[in-house]
Amino acid sequence: MKKYMELPADYAVLSDDEMTYTTGGSAVGGIVTIVGVAVLASSYVWGISQARDWLSVDSNRRGNPLTVMGRAMDAIGDDMSKSPSNFLRDVVSTGTVVALAPLSALLLIL
């Protein structure tokens, strides 16, 4: 029994040489990657600096760790409710700080 591959009538086989010209958009992809990394890195730095500023207030550090985290979540929620841009900024910065939690904890302790 032979197996036949059925292809569309207008199918054209490309040689290896022709395949080099079918890849594209790598410059755009590179630029988007660089911009994305820059946005996430700046959001991370901003998030760490805001967390350090918040922790520098003595009353914010009092209590057990769950109480401190609860106060922090309340403060983030209050800031997020101010405007859509604050909401987006806080979501991205919180996400990056939490995603890099071991590094974030080290930076907040030092």
Coordinates of C-alpha atoms in Angstrom, one line a residue:
M1 CA 0.0 0.0 0.0
K2 CA 1.4 3.4 -1.0
K3 CA 0.8 6.5 0.9
Y4 CA 0.1 9.6 -1.2
M5 CA 0.4 13.1 0.1
E6 CA -2.5 15.2 -1.3
L7 CA -1.6 18.9 -1.7
P8 CA -3.6 21.8 -3.0
A9 CA -3.6 22.4 -6.7
D10 CA -1.7 25.6 -6.4
Y11 CA 1.0 24.3 -4.0
A12 CA 4.5 25.2 -4.9
V13 CA 7.5 23.4 -3.3
L14 CA 10.2 25.7 -2.1
S15 CA 13.8 24.8 -2.3
D16 CA 16.3 25.5 0.6
D17 CA 17.6 28.6 -1.2
E18 CA 14.1 30.0 -1.4
M19 CA 13.4 29.4 2.2
T20 CA 16.0 32.0 3.2
Y21 CA 13.8 34.7 1.8
T22 CA 10.6 33.6 3.5
T23 CA 11.7 34.6 7.0
G24 CA 11.0 38.1 7.9
G25 CA 10.1 40.5 10.7
S26 CA 13.2 39.7 12.7
A27 CA 14.1 43.4 13.0
V28 CA 10.6 44.2 14.3
G29 CA 10.7 41.3 16.7
G30 CA 14.0 42.4 18.0
I31 CA 12.8 46.0 18.6
V32 CA 9.7 44.8 20.3
T33 CA 11.7 42.5 22.5
I34 CA 14.1 45.3 23.5
V35 CA 11.2 47.7 24.3
G36 CA 9.4 45.0 26.3
V37 CA 12.5 44.2 28.3
A38 CA 13.1 47.9 29.0
V39 CA 9.5 48.4 30.1
L40 CA 9.6 45.4 32.4
A41 CA 13.0 46.4 33.8
S42 CA 11.9 49.9 34.5
S43 CA 8.7 48.6 36.1
Y44 CA 10.7 46.3 38.3
V45 CA 13.1 49.1 39.4
W46 CA 10.1 51.4 40.1
G47 CA 8.3 48.7 42.1
I48 CA 11.4 47.9 44.2
S49 CA 11.9 51.6 44.9
Q50 CA 8.2 52.1 45.9
A51 CA 8.3 49.0 48.2
R52 CA 11.5 50.3 49.9
D53 CA 9.9 53.8 50.4
W54 CA 6.7 52.2 51.8
L55 CA 8.8 50.0 54.2
S56 CA 10.8 52.9 55.3
V57 CA 7.8 54.2 57.3
D58 CA 8.0 52.6 60.7
S59 CA 4.2 52.1 61.1
N60 CA 4.1 50.0 57.9
R61 CA 6.6 47.5 59.3
R62 CA 4.8 46.8 62.6
G63 CA 3.1 43.5 63.1
N64 CA 3.5 40.0 61.8
P65 CA 4.4 39.4 58.1
L66 CA 0.8 38.8 57.2
T67 CA -0.3 42.1 58.7
V68 CA 2.4 43.9 56.8
M69 CA 1.4 42.2 53.5
G70 CA -2.2 43.1 54.2
R71 CA -1.3 46.7 54.6
A72 CA 0.8 46.6 51.5
M73 CA -2.1 45.1 49.5
D74 CA -4.4 47.9 50.8
A75 CA -1.9 50.6 49.8
I76 CA -1.5 49.1 46.3
G77 CA -5.3 48.8 46.0
D78 CA -5.7 52.4 47.0
D79 CA -3.1 53.5 44.4
M80 CA -4.7 51.4 41.7
S81 CA -8.1 52.9 42.2
K82 CA -6.9 56.4 41.4
S83 CA -6.7 56.0 37.6
P84 CA -6.4 53.4 34.8
S85 CA -2.8 54.3 34.2
N86 CA -2.0 53.8 37.9
F87 CA -3.8 50.4 37.7
L88 CA -1.7 49.3 34.7
R89 CA 1.5 50.6 36.2
D90 CA 0.9 48.9 39.5
V91 CA -0.2 45.6 37.9
V92 CA 3.0 45.4 35.8
S93 CA 5.4 46.5 38.5
T94 CA 3.8 44.1 41.1
G95 CA 3.9 41.3 38.6
T96 CA 7.6 41.8 37.9
V97 CA 8.5 42.1 41.6
V98 CA 6.5 39.0 42.5
A99 CA 7.9 37.0 39.5
L100 CA 11.4 37.8 40.6
A101 CA 10.6 37.2 44.3
P102 CA 14.0 35.8 45.5
L103 CA 15.8 38.8 44.0
S104 CA 13.1 41.2 45.2
A105 CA 13.4 39.9 48.8
L106 CA 17.2 40.3 48.7
L107 CA 16.9 43.9 47.4
L108 CA 14.3 44.8 50.0
I109 CA 16.4 43.4 52.8
L110 CA 19.6 45.1 51.8

